[in-house]
Amino acid sequence: MFSSVAHLARANPFNAPHLQLVHDGLAGPCSSPVGPQGPPRRSRNLAAAAVEEQYSCDYGSGRFFILCGLGGIVSCGTTHTALVPLDLVKCRMQVDPQKYKGIFNGFSVTLKEDGVRGLAKGWAPTFIGYSMQGLCKFGFYEVFKVLYSNMLGEENTYLWRTSLYLAASASAEFFADIALAPMEAAKVRIQTQPGYANTLRDAAPKMYKEEGLNAFYKGVAPLWMRQIPYTMMKFACFERTVEALYKFVVPKPRSECTKAEQLVVTFVAGYIAGVFCAIVSHPADSVVSVLNKEKGSSASQVLQRLGFKGVWKGLFARIIMIGTLTALQWFIYDSVKVYFRLPRPPPPEMPESLKKKLGLTE
């Protein structure tokens, strides 16, 4: 699949390397695109050499997708693991609101009962599960974005770019949740069932013995309910926020911004996207937490029992967690792209052909 998508990406003029060289901020200040006659042969050779020196691979190549997947592993695995204490308290507030009455009370009760080490419960399934999810989430997002862009064509890609981001992220998250579900189920058992298990090594065999494979995958449908809207918001909101920041807030074009300045924009856009992500996905997150704690319950039964008010328990903690998480993930992911010198497509611009159709050019 990577090879066929890579071929399409290279064939699509919208993703052509010379356009990225002109507009991509990492290429530094560049001249505007050349006229219809094209540059002299020597200039073309110099431009090609500059592209080769600037990037470590072609946009949409197999290496590009693999390194994007690696970026997803680093960004999701490390950030989710770092926030395990907050996630643990959030889950306990969702499944036992009478005992864990708020975020500060939740930390206090947990420290009193389990000590400082207790705050790290569930770190192993969190690291493994969200690393696999990040691989699929970011890697497949880039794959589907190229695939759908080539299906739409250059002009429709620009006109329907928000729909493109939504469709590509939803497609990627479908597979990401299948990779995440087993570890998410184990994590919730460890964090919310006192005495059940303290480590993944203890929890996984016990879960399989009691319920078989269903124990690991019964939460995949609620995960889709939670994660697909979350990821759609995460990617589409981020992409459009970056576009808006460069257009209305940043006082100079992206091509004139340093790498550090671009990463600051990435972090701010990521945090804004994260707040919306938390709100959109929180009800389903509450269902997942309760469902993985209880045996024999279905998602609809849990949802009915929690009610409207119950599904919003722990929202404030989740906004803090997801806002920080999303901002750090985008920052780390973009930093990985910078480190490996991957092409980073610029904020979208209206194609010249569309400008002519709309009468915006002479």
mmCIF file of C-alpha atoms in Angstrom:
data_model
loop_
_atom_site.group_PDB
_atom_site.id
_atom_site.type_symbol
_atom_site.label_atom_id
_atom_site.label_comp_id
_atom_site.label_asym_id
_atom_site.label_seq_id
_atom_site.Cartn_x
_atom_site.Cartn_y
_atom_site.Cartn_z
ATOM 1 C CA MET A 1 0.000 0.000 0.000
ATOM 2 C CA PHE A 2 2.833 2.381 0.888
ATOM 3 C CA SER A 3 4.458 1.907 -2.526
ATOM 4 C CA SER A 4 1.260 2.601 -4.497
ATOM 5 C CA VAL A 5 0.463 5.686 -2.417
ATOM 6 C CA ALA A 6 4.049 6.868 -2.753
ATOM 7 C CA HIS A 7 3.756 6.614 -6.550
ATOM 8 C CA LEU A 8 0.543 8.658 -6.513
ATOM 9 C CA ALA A 9 2.085 11.294 -4.261
ATOM 10 C CA ARG A 10 5.006 11.768 -6.627
ATOM 11 C CA ALA A 11 2.624 11.960 -9.571
ATOM 12 C CA ASN A 12 0.441 14.648 -7.977
ATOM 13 C CA PRO A 13 1.665 18.166 -8.873
ATOM 14 C CA PHE A 14 -0.011 19.533 -5.730
ATOM 15 C CA ASN A 15 2.607 17.647 -3.697
ATOM 16 C CA ALA A 16 5.522 18.307 -6.046
ATOM 17 C CA PRO A 17 8.854 18.848 -4.262
ATOM 18 C CA HIS A 18 9.557 22.158 -6.012
ATOM 19 C CA LEU A 19 6.331 23.633 -4.620
ATOM 20 C CA GLN A 20 7.335 22.523 -1.144
ATOM 21 C CA LEU A 21 10.758 24.086 -1.561
ATOM 22 C CA VAL A 22 9.171 27.409 -2.440
ATOM 23 C CA HIS A 23 6.612 27.440 0.362
ATOM 24 C CA ASP A 24 7.884 25.178 3.147
ATOM 25 C CA GLY A 25 9.193 27.199 6.070
ATOM 26 C CA LEU A 26 12.097 24.795 6.596
ATOM 27 C CA ALA A 27 13.455 25.673 3.198
ATOM 28 C CA GLY A 28 14.034 29.222 4.338
ATOM 29 C CA PRO A 29 13.121 32.383 2.403
ATOM 30 C CA CYS A 30 12.698 31.540 -1.268
ATOM 31 C CA SER A 31 11.701 33.333 -4.417
ATOM 32 C CA SER A 32 8.167 33.054 -5.728
ATOM 33 C CA PRO A 33 7.192 30.279 -8.166
ATOM 34 C CA VAL A 34 8.528 30.703 -11.670
ATOM 35 C CA GLY A 35 6.451 31.814 -14.619
ATOM 36 C CA PRO A 36 4.920 29.598 -17.312
ATOM 37 C CA GLN A 37 8.108 29.556 -19.394
ATOM 38 C CA GLY A 38 9.992 27.870 -16.536
ATOM 39 C CA PRO A 39 13.518 28.589 -15.298
ATOM 40 C CA PRO A 40 16.672 27.930 -17.303
ATOM 41 C CA ARG A 41 18.084 24.406 -17.142
ATOM 42 C CA ARG A 42 20.855 25.507 -14.749
ATOM 43 C CA SER A 43 18.287 26.976 -12.342
ATOM 44 C CA ARG A 44 16.249 23.790 -12.491
ATOM 45 C CA ASN A 45 19.348 21.750 -11.651
ATOM 46 C CA LEU A 46 20.153 24.044 -8.727
ATOM 47 C CA ALA A 47 16.565 23.792 -7.460
ATOM 48 C CA ALA A 48 16.657 19.998 -7.704
ATOM 49 C CA ALA A 49 19.949 19.923 -5.820
ATOM 50 C CA ALA A 50 18.494 22.193 -3.141
ATOM 51 C CA VAL A 51 15.493 19.882 -2.724
ATOM 52 C CA GLU A 52 17.779 16.845 -2.476
ATOM 53 C CA GLU A 53 19.912 18.576 0.148
ATOM 54 C CA GLN A 54 16.933 19.945 2.071
ATOM 55 C CA TYR A 55 14.927 16.740 2.507
ATOM 56 C CA SER A 56 15.949 13.195 3.379
ATOM 57 C CA CYS A 57 13.196 11.634 1.235
ATOM 58 C CA ASP A 58 10.378 12.458 -1.174
ATOM 59 C CA TYR A 59 6.983 13.487 0.106
ATOM 60 C CA GLY A 60 4.696 10.444 0.042
ATOM 61 C CA SER A 61 7.511 7.909 -0.339
ATOM 62 C CA GLY A 62 7.613 4.688 1.681
ATOM 63 C CA ARG A 63 10.415 6.097 3.857
ATOM 64 C CA PHE A 64 8.328 9.224 4.481
ATOM 65 C CA PHE A 65 5.355 7.196 5.751
ATOM 66 C CA ILE A 66 7.545 4.927 7.900
ATOM 67 C CA LEU A 67 9.273 7.878 9.581
ATOM 68 C CA CYS A 68 5.899 9.570 10.141
ATOM 69 C CA GLY A 69 4.786 6.371 11.857
ATOM 70 C CA LEU A 70 7.931 6.480 14.002
ATOM 71 C CA GLY A 71 7.088 10.070 14.892
ATOM 72 C CA GLY A 72 3.656 8.871 15.981
ATOM 73 C CA ILE A 73 5.187 6.212 18.232
ATOM 74 C CA VAL A 74 7.477 8.738 19.927
ATOM 75 C CA SER A 75 4.831 11.453 20.295
ATOM 76 C CA CYS A 76 1.949 9.290 21.562
ATOM 77 C CA GLY A 77 3.856 6.686 23.593
ATOM 78 C CA THR A 78 5.925 9.158 25.606
ATOM 79 C CA THR A 79 3.215 11.756 26.248
ATOM 80 C CA HIS A 80 0.515 9.319 27.357
ATOM 81 C CA THR A 81 2.992 7.549 29.644
ATOM 82 C CA ALA A 82 4.119 10.841 31.190
ATOM 83 C CA LEU A 83 0.493 11.676 32.046
ATOM 84 C CA VAL A 84 -0.370 8.292 33.586
ATOM 85 C CA PRO A 85 -0.928 9.771 37.124
ATOM 86 C CA LEU A 86 -3.498 12.250 35.808
ATOM 87 C CA ASP A 87 -5.103 9.587 33.635
ATOM 88 C CA LEU A 88 -5.319 7.219 36.617
ATOM 89 C CA VAL A 89 -7.131 9.795 38.765
ATOM 90 C CA LYS A 90 -9.432 10.704 35.851
ATOM 91 C CA CYS A 91 -10.417 7.045 35.337
ATOM 92 C CA ARG A 92 -11.066 6.545 39.048
ATOM 93 C CA MET A 93 -13.251 9.656 39.141
ATOM 94 C CA GLN A 94 -15.284 8.215 36.260
ATOM 95 C CA VAL A 95 -15.835 4.755 37.740
ATOM 96 C CA ASP A 96 -16.146 5.716 41.442
ATOM 97 C CA PRO A 97 -17.237 9.372 41.747
ATOM 98 C CA GLN A 98 -18.384 8.874 45.364
ATOM 99 C CA LYS A 99 -14.860 8.038 46.490
ATOM 100 C CA TYR A 100 -12.879 10.254 44.115
ATOM 101 C CA LYS A 101 -14.841 13.511 44.294
ATOM 102 C CA GLY A 102 -12.505 15.730 42.306
ATOM 103 C CA ILE A 103 -9.078 15.909 40.734
ATOM 104 C CA PHE A 104 -7.254 17.116 43.877
ATOM 105 C CA ASN A 105 -9.229 14.807 46.148
ATOM 106 C CA GLY A 106 -8.499 11.960 43.724
ATOM 107 C CA PHE A 107 -4.755 12.523 43.974
ATOM 108 C CA SER A 108 -4.978 12.800 47.761
ATOM 109 C CA VAL A 109 -6.917 9.536 48.156
ATOM 110 C CA THR A 110 -4.642 7.695 45.727
ATOM 111 C CA LEU A 111 -1.472 8.862 47.486
ATOM 112 C CA LYS A 112 -2.906 7.919 50.886
ATOM 113 C CA GLU A 113 -3.896 4.404 49.773
ATOM 114 C CA ASP A 114 -1.220 3.471 47.210
ATOM 115 C CA GLY A 115 1.671 5.840 47.833
ATOM 116 C CA VAL A 116 3.648 7.651 45.155
ATOM 117 C CA ARG A 117 4.311 4.407 43.252
ATOM 118 C CA GLY A 118 0.583 3.894 42.956
ATOM 119 C CA LEU A 119 0.313 6.895 40.647
ATOM 120 C CA ALA A 120 2.314 4.985 38.023
ATOM 121 C CA LYS A 121 -0.113 2.059 37.855
ATOM 122 C CA GLY A 122 -0.826 1.091 34.256
ATOM 123 C CA TRP A 123 2.255 2.715 32.736
ATOM 124 C CA ALA A 124 3.306 -0.382 30.758
ATOM 125 C CA PRO A 125 0.031 -0.993 28.865
ATOM 126 C CA THR A 126 -0.237 2.762 28.377
ATOM 127 C CA PHE A 127 3.209 2.968 26.770
ATOM 128 C CA ILE A 128 2.750 -0.097 24.560
ATOM 129 C CA GLY A 129 -0.853 0.622 23.592
ATOM 130 C CA TYR A 130 -0.460 4.275 22.753
ATOM 131 C CA SER A 131 2.813 3.694 20.916
ATOM 132 C CA MET A 132 0.974 1.290 18.612
ATOM 133 C CA GLN A 133 -1.917 3.710 18.339
ATOM 134 C CA GLY A 134 0.460 6.568 17.458
ATOM 135 C CA LEU A 135 2.111 4.464 14.759
ATOM 136 C CA CYS A 136 -1.241 3.893 13.060
ATOM 137 C CA LYS A 137 -2.765 7.291 13.838
ATOM 138 C CA PHE A 138 -0.031 9.496 12.392
ATOM 139 C CA GLY A 139 1.391 7.062 9.845
ATOM 140 C CA PHE A 140 -1.953 6.154 8.274
ATOM 141 C CA TYR A 141 -3.161 9.763 8.453
ATOM 142 C CA GLU A 142 -0.366 10.765 6.097
ATOM 143 C CA VAL A 143 -1.147 7.759 3.871
ATOM 144 C CA PHE A 144 -4.870 8.475 3.651
ATOM 145 C CA LYS A 145 -4.300 12.212 3.186
ATOM 146 C CA VAL A 146 -2.200 11.531 0.091
ATOM 147 C CA LEU A 147 -4.580 8.820 -1.130
ATOM 148 C CA TYR A 148 -7.728 10.939 -0.798
ATOM 149 C CA SER A 149 -5.977 14.022 -2.189
ATOM 150 C CA ASN A 150 -5.121 12.153 -5.379
ATOM 151 C CA MET A 151 -8.704 10.906 -5.632
ATOM 152 C CA LEU A 152 -10.047 14.463 -5.326
ATOM 153 C CA GLY A 153 -7.548 16.257 -7.549
ATOM 154 C CA GLU A 154 -5.662 19.480 -6.870
ATOM 155 C CA GLU A 155 -8.559 21.941 -6.950
ATOM 156 C CA ASN A 156 -10.995 19.850 -4.904
ATOM 157 C CA THR A 157 -8.237 19.072 -2.407
ATOM 158 C CA TYR A 158 -8.057 22.786 -1.664
ATOM 159 C CA LEU A 159 -11.804 23.417 -1.693
ATOM 160 C CA TRP A 160 -12.634 20.373 0.434
ATOM 161 C CA ARG A 161 -9.495 20.334 2.590
ATOM 162 C CA THR A 162 -11.370 20.220 5.916
ATOM 163 C CA SER A 163 -13.387 17.226 4.720
ATOM 164 C CA LEU A 164 -10.121 15.663 3.558
ATOM 165 C CA TYR A 165 -8.572 16.074 7.025
ATOM 166 C CA LEU A 166 -11.692 14.606 8.654
ATOM 167 C CA ALA A 167 -11.860 11.604 6.328
ATOM 168 C CA ALA A 168 -8.124 10.825 6.518
ATOM 169 C CA SER A 169 -8.002 11.064 10.312
ATOM 170 C CA ALA A 170 -11.159 8.962 10.783
ATOM 171 C CA SER A 171 -9.762 6.254 8.493
ATOM 172 C CA ALA A 172 -6.441 6.222 10.350
ATOM 173 C CA GLU A 173 -8.054 6.087 13.786
ATOM 174 C CA PHE A 174 -10.210 3.089 12.826
ATOM 175 C CA PHE A 175 -7.054 0.982 12.576
ATOM 176 C CA ALA A 176 -5.306 2.760 15.464
ATOM 177 C CA ASP A 177 -8.042 1.749 17.909
ATOM 178 C CA ILE A 178 -7.794 -1.914 16.964
ATOM 179 C CA ALA A 179 -4.107 -1.691 17.891
ATOM 180 C CA LEU A 180 -4.876 0.170 21.132
ATOM 181 C CA ALA A 181 -7.874 -1.804 22.481
ATOM 182 C CA PRO A 182 -6.068 -4.724 24.231
ATOM 183 C CA MET A 183 -3.684 -2.482 26.170
ATOM 184 C CA GLU A 184 -6.404 0.038 27.009
ATOM 185 C CA ALA A 185 -8.516 -2.756 28.522
ATOM 186 C CA ALA A 186 -5.596 -3.962 30.641
ATOM 187 C CA LYS A 187 -4.724 -0.428 31.734
ATOM 188 C CA VAL A 188 -8.224 0.323 32.989
ATOM 189 C CA ARG A 189 -8.392 -2.974 34.928
ATOM 190 C CA ILE A 190 -5.069 -2.219 36.633
ATOM 191 C CA GLN A 191 -6.001 1.370 37.464
ATOM 192 C CA THR A 192 -9.623 0.992 38.578
ATOM 193 C CA GLN A 193 -9.998 -2.479 40.141
ATOM 194 C CA PRO A 194 -8.185 -2.617 43.497
ATOM 195 C CA GLY A 195 -6.418 -5.938 43.972
ATOM 196 C CA TYR A 196 -7.043 -7.145 40.417
ATOM 197 C CA ALA A 197 -3.449 -6.758 39.169
ATOM 198 C CA ASN A 198 -0.573 -4.361 39.578
ATOM 199 C CA THR A 199 1.291 -5.061 36.337
ATOM 200 C CA LEU A 200 0.531 -5.921 32.716
ATOM 201 C CA ARG A 201 2.285 -9.255 33.224
ATOM 202 C CA ASP A 202 -0.306 -10.154 35.873
ATOM 203 C CA ALA A 203 -3.358 -8.563 34.233
ATOM 204 C CA ALA A 204 -3.171 -9.955 30.669
ATOM 205 C CA PRO A 205 -3.158 -13.710 31.559
ATOM 206 C CA LYS A 206 -5.888 -13.177 34.149
ATOM 207 C CA MET A 207 -8.107 -11.336 31.666
ATOM 208 C CA TYR A 208 -7.637 -14.044 29.029
ATOM 209 C CA LYS A 209 -8.380 -16.812 31.517
ATOM 210 C CA GLU A 210 -11.603 -15.139 32.692
ATOM 211 C CA GLU A 211 -13.086 -13.883 29.411
ATOM 212 C CA GLY A 212 -10.880 -14.993 26.530
ATOM 213 C CA LEU A 213 -10.050 -12.583 23.691
ATOM 214 C CA ASN A 214 -13.316 -10.742 24.288
ATOM 215 C CA ALA A 215 -11.750 -9.182 27.384
ATOM 216 C CA PHE A 216 -9.262 -7.333 25.182
ATOM 217 C CA TYR A 217 -11.580 -6.269 22.373
ATOM 218 C CA LYS A 218 -15.003 -5.722 23.948
ATOM 219 C CA GLY A 219 -14.080 -2.058 24.339
ATOM 220 C CA VAL A 220 -13.117 -1.483 20.709
ATOM 221 C CA ALA A 221 -16.551 -0.147 19.659
ATOM 222 C CA PRO A 222 -16.652 2.417 22.512
ATOM 223 C CA LEU A 223 -13.048 3.253 21.631
ATOM 224 C CA TRP A 224 -14.163 4.049 18.086
ATOM 225 C CA MET A 225 -16.955 6.188 19.572
ATOM 226 C CA ARG A 226 -14.409 8.044 21.680
ATOM 227 C CA GLN A 227 -11.306 8.155 19.521
ATOM 228 C CA ILE A 228 -12.650 8.680 15.997
ATOM 229 C CA PRO A 229 -14.444 11.977 16.824
ATOM 230 C CA TYR A 230 -11.456 12.907 18.990
ATOM 231 C CA THR A 231 -8.964 12.289 16.205
ATOM 232 C CA MET A 232 -11.112 13.964 13.560
ATOM 233 C CA MET A 233 -11.210 17.063 15.747
ATOM 234 C CA LYS A 234 -7.521 16.705 16.624
ATOM 235 C CA PHE A 235 -6.295 16.720 13.033
ATOM 236 C CA ALA A 236 -8.868 18.947 11.309
ATOM 237 C CA CYS A 237 -8.852 21.576 14.066
ATOM 238 C CA PHE A 238 -5.060 21.523 14.201
ATOM 239 C CA GLU A 239 -4.644 21.895 10.431
ATOM 240 C CA ARG A 240 -7.123 24.778 10.183
ATOM 241 C CA THR A 241 -5.768 26.473 13.329
ATOM 242 C CA VAL A 242 -2.233 26.404 11.927
ATOM 243 C CA GLU A 243 -3.566 27.898 8.709
ATOM 244 C CA ALA A 244 -5.404 30.637 10.645
ATOM 245 C CA LEU A 245 -2.429 31.429 12.897
ATOM 246 C CA TYR A 246 -0.114 32.000 9.944
ATOM 247 C CA LYS A 247 -2.767 34.039 8.174
ATOM 248 C CA PHE A 248 -4.010 36.260 11.009
ATOM 249 C CA VAL A 249 -1.621 36.066 13.992
ATOM 250 C CA VAL A 250 1.968 35.372 12.941
ATOM 251 C CA PRO A 251 3.385 38.685 11.638
ATOM 252 C CA LYS A 252 5.401 37.113 8.801
ATOM 253 C CA PRO A 253 4.995 34.304 6.260
ATOM 254 C CA ARG A 254 5.832 30.777 7.336
ATOM 255 C CA SER A 255 8.681 30.712 4.807
ATOM 256 C CA GLU A 256 10.393 33.455 6.855
ATOM 257 C CA CYS A 257 9.862 31.784 10.247
ATOM 258 C CA THR A 258 12.650 29.832 11.907
ATOM 259 C CA LYS A 259 12.192 26.182 12.817
ATOM 260 C CA ALA A 260 11.752 27.163 16.482
ATOM 261 C CA GLU A 261 9.060 29.720 15.602
ATOM 262 C CA GLN A 262 7.212 27.149 13.514
ATOM 263 C CA LEU A 263 7.290 24.667 16.395
ATOM 264 C CA VAL A 264 5.793 27.310 18.726
ATOM 265 C CA VAL A 265 2.905 27.726 16.275
ATOM 266 C CA THR A 266 2.552 23.937 16.215
ATOM 267 C CA PHE A 267 2.337 23.793 20.033
ATOM 268 C CA VAL A 268 -0.278 26.577 20.285
ATOM 269 C CA ALA A 269 -2.429 25.068 17.536
ATOM 270 C CA GLY A 270 -2.109 21.654 19.180
ATOM 271 C CA TYR A 271 -3.339 22.949 22.544
ATOM 272 C CA ILE A 272 -6.344 24.680 20.992
ATOM 273 C CA ALA A 273 -7.220 21.497 19.123
ATOM 274 C CA GLY A 274 -6.773 19.446 22.311
ATOM 275 C CA VAL A 275 -9.376 21.408 24.273
ATOM 276 C CA PHE A 276 -12.009 20.734 21.615
ATOM 277 C CA CYS A 277 -10.904 17.092 21.404
ATOM 278 C CA ALA A 278 -11.484 16.570 25.126
ATOM 279 C CA ILE A 279 -14.997 17.997 25.042
ATOM 280 C CA VAL A 280 -16.077 16.044 21.953
ATOM 281 C CA SER A 281 -14.789 12.667 23.134
ATOM 282 C CA HIS A 282 -15.358 12.776 26.907
ATOM 283 C CA PRO A 283 -18.760 11.021 27.133
ATOM 284 C CA ALA A 284 -17.441 8.000 25.225
ATOM 285 C CA ASP A 285 -14.285 8.044 27.346
ATOM 286 C CA SER A 286 -16.435 7.702 30.481
ATOM 287 C CA VAL A 287 -18.255 4.717 28.955
ATOM 288 C CA VAL A 288 -14.947 3.016 28.054
ATOM 289 C CA SER A 289 -13.599 3.447 31.587
ATOM 290 C CA VAL A 290 -16.687 1.927 33.230
ATOM 291 C CA LEU A 291 -17.096 -0.801 30.594
ATOM 292 C CA ASN A 292 -13.559 -2.131 31.018
ATOM 293 C CA LYS A 293 -14.013 -2.222 34.792
ATOM 294 C CA GLU A 294 -17.244 -4.235 34.745
ATOM 295 C CA LYS A 295 -17.885 -7.730 33.468
ATOM 296 C CA GLY A 296 -20.886 -8.517 31.292
ATOM 297 C CA SER A 297 -22.005 -4.910 30.711
ATOM 298 C CA SER A 298 -22.621 -3.431 27.269
ATOM 299 C CA ALA A 299 -21.844 0.117 26.148
ATOM 300 C CA SER A 300 -25.554 1.001 25.910
ATOM 301 C CA GLN A 301 -26.216 -0.298 29.437
ATOM 302 C CA VAL A 302 -23.336 1.716 30.865
ATOM 303 C CA LEU A 303 -24.436 4.842 28.998
ATOM 304 C CA GLN A 304 -28.007 4.482 30.258
ATOM 305 C CA ARG A 305 -26.865 3.988 33.844
ATOM 306 C CA LEU A 306 -24.461 6.925 33.864
ATOM 307 C CA GLY A 307 -26.959 9.345 32.383
ATOM 308 C CA PHE A 308 -26.209 12.778 30.918
ATOM 309 C CA LYS A 309 -24.567 14.159 34.055
ATOM 310 C CA GLY A 310 -22.520 11.048 34.754
ATOM 311 C CA VAL A 311 -20.751 10.958 31.391
ATOM 312 C CA TRP A 312 -19.258 14.410 32.039
ATOM 313 C CA LYS A 313 -17.533 13.447 35.309
ATOM 314 C CA GLY A 314 -13.815 14.181 35.166
ATOM 315 C CA LEU A 315 -14.114 16.591 32.205
ATOM 316 C CA PHE A 316 -11.922 19.297 33.765
ATOM 317 C CA ALA A 317 -9.125 16.796 34.425
ATOM 318 C CA ARG A 318 -9.442 15.492 30.889
ATOM 319 C CA ILE A 319 -9.299 18.985 29.341
ATOM 320 C CA ILE A 320 -6.030 19.638 31.180
ATOM 321 C CA MET A 321 -4.708 16.216 30.210
ATOM 322 C CA ILE A 322 -5.820 16.198 26.566
ATOM 323 C CA GLY A 323 -4.947 19.849 25.916
ATOM 324 C CA THR A 324 -1.408 19.313 27.176
ATOM 325 C CA LEU A 325 -1.217 15.899 25.553
ATOM 326 C CA THR A 326 -2.318 17.074 22.112
ATOM 327 C CA ALA A 327 -0.030 20.100 22.135
ATOM 328 C CA LEU A 328 2.982 17.984 23.143
ATOM 329 C CA GLN A 329 2.122 15.284 20.604
ATOM 330 C CA TRP A 330 2.021 17.724 17.709
ATOM 331 C CA PHE A 331 5.178 19.444 18.955
ATOM 332 C CA ILE A 332 7.074 16.135 19.245
ATOM 333 C CA TYR A 333 5.703 14.815 15.948
ATOM 334 C CA ASP A 334 6.734 17.987 14.111
ATOM 335 C CA SER A 335 10.141 17.895 15.847
ATOM 336 C CA VAL A 336 10.673 14.329 14.591
ATOM 337 C CA LYS A 337 9.892 15.545 11.070
ATOM 338 C CA VAL A 338 12.427 18.342 11.492
ATOM 339 C CA TYR A 339 15.049 15.935 12.879
ATOM 340 C CA PHE A 340 14.707 13.478 9.992
ATOM 341 C CA ARG A 341 14.413 16.326 7.455
ATOM 342 C CA LEU A 342 11.020 15.190 6.197
ATOM 343 C CA PRO A 343 9.014 17.360 3.798
ATOM 344 C CA ARG A 344 6.421 19.367 5.711
ATOM 345 C CA PRO A 345 3.668 20.604 3.399
ATOM 346 C CA PRO A 346 2.997 24.331 3.751
ATOM 347 C CA PRO A 347 -0.365 25.891 4.666
ATOM 348 C CA PRO A 348 -2.598 25.280 1.629
ATOM 349 C CA GLU A 349 -2.874 27.929 -1.069
ATOM 350 C CA MET A 350 -5.474 28.210 -3.788
ATOM 351 C CA PRO A 351 -4.175 26.631 -7.036
ATOM 352 C CA GLU A 352 -3.594 29.018 -9.929
ATOM 353 C CA SER A 353 -6.058 27.076 -12.087
ATOM 354 C CA LEU A 354 -8.813 27.659 -9.520
ATOM 355 C CA LYS A 355 -7.921 31.343 -9.231
ATOM 356 C CA LYS A 356 -8.381 31.688 -12.981
ATOM 357 C CA LYS A 357 -11.740 29.899 -12.869
ATOM 358 C CA LEU A 358 -12.927 32.217 -10.092
ATOM 359 C CA GLY A 359 -11.587 35.285 -11.904
ATOM 360 C CA LEU A 360 -9.104 36.135 -9.168
ATOM 361 C CA THR A 361 -6.192 36.566 -11.574
ATOM 362 C CA GLU A 362 -5.807 38.677 -14.638
#
